[in-house]
Amino acid sequence: MELEHTKYLQAALAEARKAYLKNEVPIGAIVVDAEGKIIGRGSNQTHTKKDGLMHAELIAIKQAQKRLGDWRLEGAKMYITLEPCLMCLGAIGNARIEQVTYWLTDPLFGSVGSKLSGGQLKKLFPKLRCQRLKDDGTIAGLMKSFFQNLRK
């Protein structure tokens, strides 16, 4: 895995761990500007805030937009520990983020590869590039631990 991806994975993973410690589904997201600087961070807060819109991706996007003073995040990339849902994909596309990198697929809610084909994705957001990288087991282990604890 490229050094760049490793650096951003660690930042997204740190956000996922924050969510985990708050008994939230451990998903983390970061937004990186064209120069490679992290401009937005987010961890799931749906249960804590009692708000179904408080997904990690949306929080990271809002923070990046506030930091830049614009809703357009042209040239930005997003790194997410889990494949984004359809709601988050819409926000990513509308914010003009140009690339999404994620590690785990989400067969139930994931929209980048699990629910939408590459052709469908291209019709919705022609400029958006998406890639999945291989998880070394760290993210999957965190998710597994969270759901095992939830069932106890």
Tab-separated table of N, CA and C in Angstrom, residues 32-106:
chain	number	residue	atom	x	y	z
A	32	VAL	N	-9.199	15.273	2.302
A	32	VAL	CA	-7.855	15.753	2.043
A	32	VAL	C	-7.912	16.717	0.856
A	33	ASP	N	-7.283	17.879	0.987
A	33	ASP	CA	-7.292	18.844	-0.117
A	33	ASP	C	-6.284	18.443	-1.199
A	34	ALA	N	-6.234	19.221	-2.263
A	34	ALA	CA	-5.377	18.901	-3.411
A	34	ALA	C	-3.896	18.852	-3.046
A	35	GLU	N	-3.510	19.549	-1.980
A	35	GLU	CA	-2.107	19.539	-1.547
A	35	GLU	C	-1.803	18.390	-0.589
A	36	GLY	N	-2.824	17.608	-0.231
A	36	GLY	CA	-2.611	16.470	0.657
A	36	GLY	C	-2.816	16.767	2.131
A	37	LYS	N	-3.334	17.954	2.448
A	37	LYS	CA	-3.577	18.331	3.840
A	37	LYS	C	-4.979	17.878	4.268
A	38	ILE	N	-5.064	17.290	5.445
A	38	ILE	CA	-6.365	16.874	5.967
A	38	ILE	C	-7.140	18.119	6.375
A	39	ILE	N	-8.315	18.312	5.753
A	39	ILE	CA	-9.126	19.501	6.023
A	39	ILE	C	-10.462	19.172	6.682
A	40	GLY	N	-10.768	17.888	6.813
A	40	GLY	CA	-12.000	17.482	7.468
A	40	GLY	C	-11.854	16.104	8.064
A	41	ARG	N	-12.423	15.938	9.258
A	41	ARG	CA	-12.402	14.641	9.945
A	41	ARG	C	-13.791	14.350	10.468
A	42	GLY	N	-14.161	13.078	10.466
A	42	GLY	CA	-15.464	12.723	11.006
A	42	GLY	C	-15.498	11.307	11.516
A	43	SER	N	-16.251	11.120	12.580
A	43	SER	CA	-16.525	9.784	13.102
A	43	SER	C	-18.025	9.697	13.321
A	44	ASN	N	-18.572	8.497	13.190
A	44	ASN	CA	-20.019	8.334	13.358
A	44	ASN	C	-20.488	8.887	14.693
A	45	GLN	N	-21.626	9.590	14.666
A	45	GLN	CA	-22.212	10.147	15.884
A	45	GLN	C	-23.730	10.015	15.878
A	46	THR	N	-24.245	9.045	15.135
A	46	THR	CA	-25.699	8.928	15.002
A	46	THR	C	-26.397	8.644	16.328
A	47	HIS	N	-25.830	7.773	17.137
A	47	HIS	CA	-26.459	7.440	18.424
A	47	HIS	C	-26.219	8.539	19.455
A	48	THR	N	-24.993	9.044	19.496
A	48	THR	CA	-24.640	10.085	20.462
A	48	THR	C	-25.502	11.321	20.268
A	49	LYS	N	-25.660	11.734	19.011
A	49	LYS	CA	-26.421	12.951	18.700
A	49	LYS	C	-27.894	12.664	18.429
A	50	LYS	N	-28.246	11.366	18.393
A	50	LYS	CA	-29.617	10.948	18.072
A	50	LYS	C	-30.082	11.592	16.757
A	51	ASP	N	-29.212	11.460	15.755
A	51	ASP	CA	-29.431	12.087	14.455
A	51	ASP	C	-28.891	11.153	13.376
A	52	GLY	N	-29.767	10.619	12.560
A	52	GLY	CA	-29.391	9.689	11.507
A	52	GLY	C	-28.527	10.283	10.407
A	53	LEU	N	-28.347	11.597	10.431
A	53	LEU	CA	-27.511	12.252	9.426
A	53	LEU	C	-26.064	12.418	9.875
A	54	MET	N	-25.763	12.018	11.087
A	54	MET	CA	-24.418	12.239	11.637
A	54	MET	C	-23.449	11.110	11.278
A	55	HIS	N	-23.393	10.806	9.986
A	55	HIS	CA	-22.435	9.821	9.496
A	55	HIS	C	-21.059	10.471	9.426
A	56	ALA	N	-20.032	9.661	9.544
A	56	ALA	CA	-18.653	10.149	9.533
A	56	ALA	C	-18.354	10.996	8.297
A	57	GLU	N	-18.830	10.542	7.137
A	57	GLU	CA	-18.555	11.255	5.895
A	57	GLU	C	-19.161	12.658	5.910
A	58	LEU	N	-20.394	12.759	6.366
A	58	LEU	CA	-21.071	14.061	6.366
A	58	LEU	C	-20.400	15.032	7.326
A	59	ILE	N	-19.967	14.524	8.463
A	59	ILE	CA	-19.275	15.371	9.440
A	59	ILE	C	-17.947	15.864	8.858
A	60	ALA	N	-17.206	14.972	8.204
A	60	ALA	CA	-15.929	15.353	7.601
A	60	ALA	C	-16.133	16.374	6.477
A	61	ILE	N	-17.158	16.176	5.670
A	61	ILE	CA	-17.450	17.120	4.580
A	61	ILE	C	-17.797	18.492	5.147
A	62	LYS	N	-18.667	18.525	6.149
A	62	LYS	CA	-19.051	19.813	6.750
A	62	LYS	C	-17.835	20.550	7.311
A	63	GLN	N	-16.965	19.825	7.984
A	63	GLN	CA	-15.773	20.440	8.561
A	63	GLN	C	-14.860	20.998	7.456
A	64	ALA	N	-14.698	20.237	6.378
A	64	ALA	CA	-13.858	20.690	5.263
A	64	ALA	C	-14.460	21.922	4.591
A	65	GLN	N	-15.766	21.925	4.405
A	65	GLN	CA	-16.427	23.072	3.781
A	65	GLN	C	-16.295	24.313	4.651
A	66	LYS	N	-16.444	24.137	5.927
A	66	LYS	CA	-16.307	25.266	6.854
A	66	LYS	C	-14.877	25.808	6.823
A	67	ARG	N	-13.920	24.902	6.832
A	67	ARG	CA	-12.515	25.308	6.825
A	67	ARG	C	-12.165	26.080	5.552
A	68	LEU	N	-12.718	25.625	4.406
A	68	LEU	CA	-12.408	26.283	3.137
A	68	LEU	C	-13.326	27.476	2.852
A	69	GLY	N	-14.457	27.539	3.551
A	69	GLY	CA	-15.406	28.618	3.299
A	69	GLY	C	-16.152	28.454	1.987
A	70	ASP	N	-16.319	27.235	1.547
A	70	ASP	CA	-17.026	26.959	0.292
A	70	ASP	C	-17.630	25.560	0.365
A	71	TRP	N	-18.758	25.369	-0.296
A	71	TRP	CA	-19.376	24.042	-0.303
A	71	TRP	C	-18.724	23.138	-1.343
A	72	ARG	N	-18.015	23.730	-2.275
A	72	ARG	CA	-17.336	22.937	-3.299
A	72	ARG	C	-15.958	22.530	-2.796
A	73	LEU	N	-15.696	21.247	-2.831
A	73	LEU	CA	-14.405	20.718	-2.384
A	73	LEU	C	-13.631	20.166	-3.582
A	74	GLU	N	-13.578	20.962	-4.633
A	74	GLU	CA	-12.921	20.545	-5.879
A	74	GLU	C	-11.468	20.170	-5.610
A	75	GLY	N	-11.064	19.055	-6.183
A	75	GLY	CA	-9.700	18.580	-6.008
A	75	GLY	C	-9.493	17.767	-4.738
A	76	ALA	N	-10.527	17.666	-3.922
A	76	ALA	CA	-10.403	16.944	-2.645
A	76	ALA	C	-10.599	15.446	-2.836
A	77	LYS	N	-10.051	14.711	-1.879
A	77	LYS	CA	-10.212	13.256	-1.829
A	77	LYS	C	-10.780	12.899	-0.464
A	78	MET	N	-11.520	11.812	-0.413
A	78	MET	CA	-12.060	11.337	0.854
A	78	MET	C	-11.588	9.908	1.082
A	79	TYR	N	-11.180	9.656	2.326
A	79	TYR	CA	-10.758	8.325	2.753
A	79	TYR	C	-11.708	7.880	3.842
A	80	ILE	N	-12.293	6.694	3.675
A	80	ILE	CA	-13.322	6.201	4.582
A	80	ILE	C	-13.003	4.752	4.941
A	81	THR	N	-13.224	4.403	6.185
A	81	THR	CA	-12.932	3.031	6.590
A	81	THR	C	-13.942	2.035	6.017
A	82	LEU	N	-15.162	2.502	5.711
A	82	LEU	CA	-16.220	1.623	5.194
A	82	LEU	C	-16.844	2.251	3.950
A	83	GLU	N	-17.201	1.427	3.003
A	83	GLU	CA	-17.871	1.882	1.783
A	83	GLU	C	-19.052	2.793	2.131
A	84	PRO	N	-19.143	3.957	1.497
A	84	PRO	CA	-20.208	4.906	1.858
A	84	PRO	C	-21.603	4.443	1.440
A	85	CYS	N	-22.590	4.851	2.233
A	85	CYS	CA	-23.985	4.573	1.909
A	85	CYS	C	-24.441	5.545	0.816
A	86	LEU	N	-25.644	5.356	0.328
A	86	LEU	CA	-26.171	6.188	-0.754
A	86	LEU	C	-26.301	7.656	-0.338
A	87	MET	N	-26.726	7.910	0.897
A	87	MET	CA	-26.842	9.288	1.381
A	87	MET	C	-25.472	9.969	1.354
A	88	CYS	N	-24.467	9.291	1.869
A	88	CYS	CA	-23.125	9.874	1.911
A	88	CYS	C	-22.541	10.011	0.514
A	89	LEU	N	-22.803	9.050	-0.359
A	89	LEU	CA	-22.329	9.141	-1.734
A	89	LEU	C	-22.900	10.391	-2.404
A	90	GLY	N	-24.175	10.667	-2.170
A	90	GLY	CA	-24.786	11.872	-2.721
A	90	GLY	C	-24.101	13.128	-2.227
A	91	ALA	N	-23.811	13.173	-0.949
A	91	ALA	CA	-23.127	14.338	-0.372
A	91	ALA	C	-21.712	14.470	-0.929
A	92	ILE	N	-21.034	13.354	-1.092
A	92	ILE	CA	-19.678	13.355	-1.652
A	92	ILE	C	-19.701	13.916	-3.076
A	93	GLY	N	-20.616	13.414	-3.883
A	93	GLY	CA	-20.726	13.888	-5.267
A	93	GLY	C	-21.120	15.346	-5.344
A	94	ASN	N	-22.075	15.750	-4.536
A	94	ASN	CA	-22.528	17.138	-4.560
A	94	ASN	C	-21.461	18.103	-4.067
A	95	ALA	N	-20.582	17.652	-3.187
A	95	ALA	CA	-19.493	18.500	-2.680
A	95	ALA	C	-18.345	18.589	-3.687
A	96	ARG	N	-18.462	17.863	-4.787
A	96	ARG	CA	-17.450	17.872	-5.852
A	96	ARG	C	-16.135	17.209	-5.444
A	97	ILE	N	-16.207	16.322	-4.458
A	97	ILE	CA	-15.018	15.539	-4.107
A	97	ILE	C	-14.696	14.664	-5.311
A	98	GLU	N	-13.426	14.587	-5.660
A	98	GLU	CA	-13.118	13.876	-6.900
A	98	GLU	C	-12.704	12.420	-6.728
A	99	GLN	N	-12.339	12.017	-5.507
A	99	GLN	CA	-11.956	10.623	-5.325
A	99	GLN	C	-12.355	10.132	-3.946
A	100	VAL	N	-12.853	8.900	-3.906
A	100	VAL	CA	-13.181	8.228	-2.648
A	100	VAL	C	-12.345	6.949	-2.583
A	101	THR	N	-11.675	6.769	-1.458
A	101	THR	CA	-10.937	5.540	-1.197
A	101	THR	C	-11.513	4.948	0.081
A	102	TYR	N	-11.854	3.675	0.033
A	102	TYR	CA	-12.396	3.004	1.217
A	102	TYR	C	-11.768	1.626	1.337
A	103	TRP	N	-11.903	1.046	2.530
A	103	TRP	CA	-11.258	-0.242	2.789
A	103	TRP	C	-12.235	-1.398	2.895
A	104	LEU	N	-13.302	-1.272	3.636
A	104	LEU	CA	-14.256	-2.384	3.788
A	104	LEU	C	-15.492	-2.164	2.933
A	105	THR	N	-15.983	-3.235	2.339
A	105	THR	CA	-17.263	-3.137	1.633
A	105	THR	C	-18.394	-3.235	2.647
A	106	ASP	N	-19.544	-2.728	2.260
A	106	ASP	CA	-20.736	-2.808	3.092
A	106	ASP	C	-21.856	-3.400	2.231
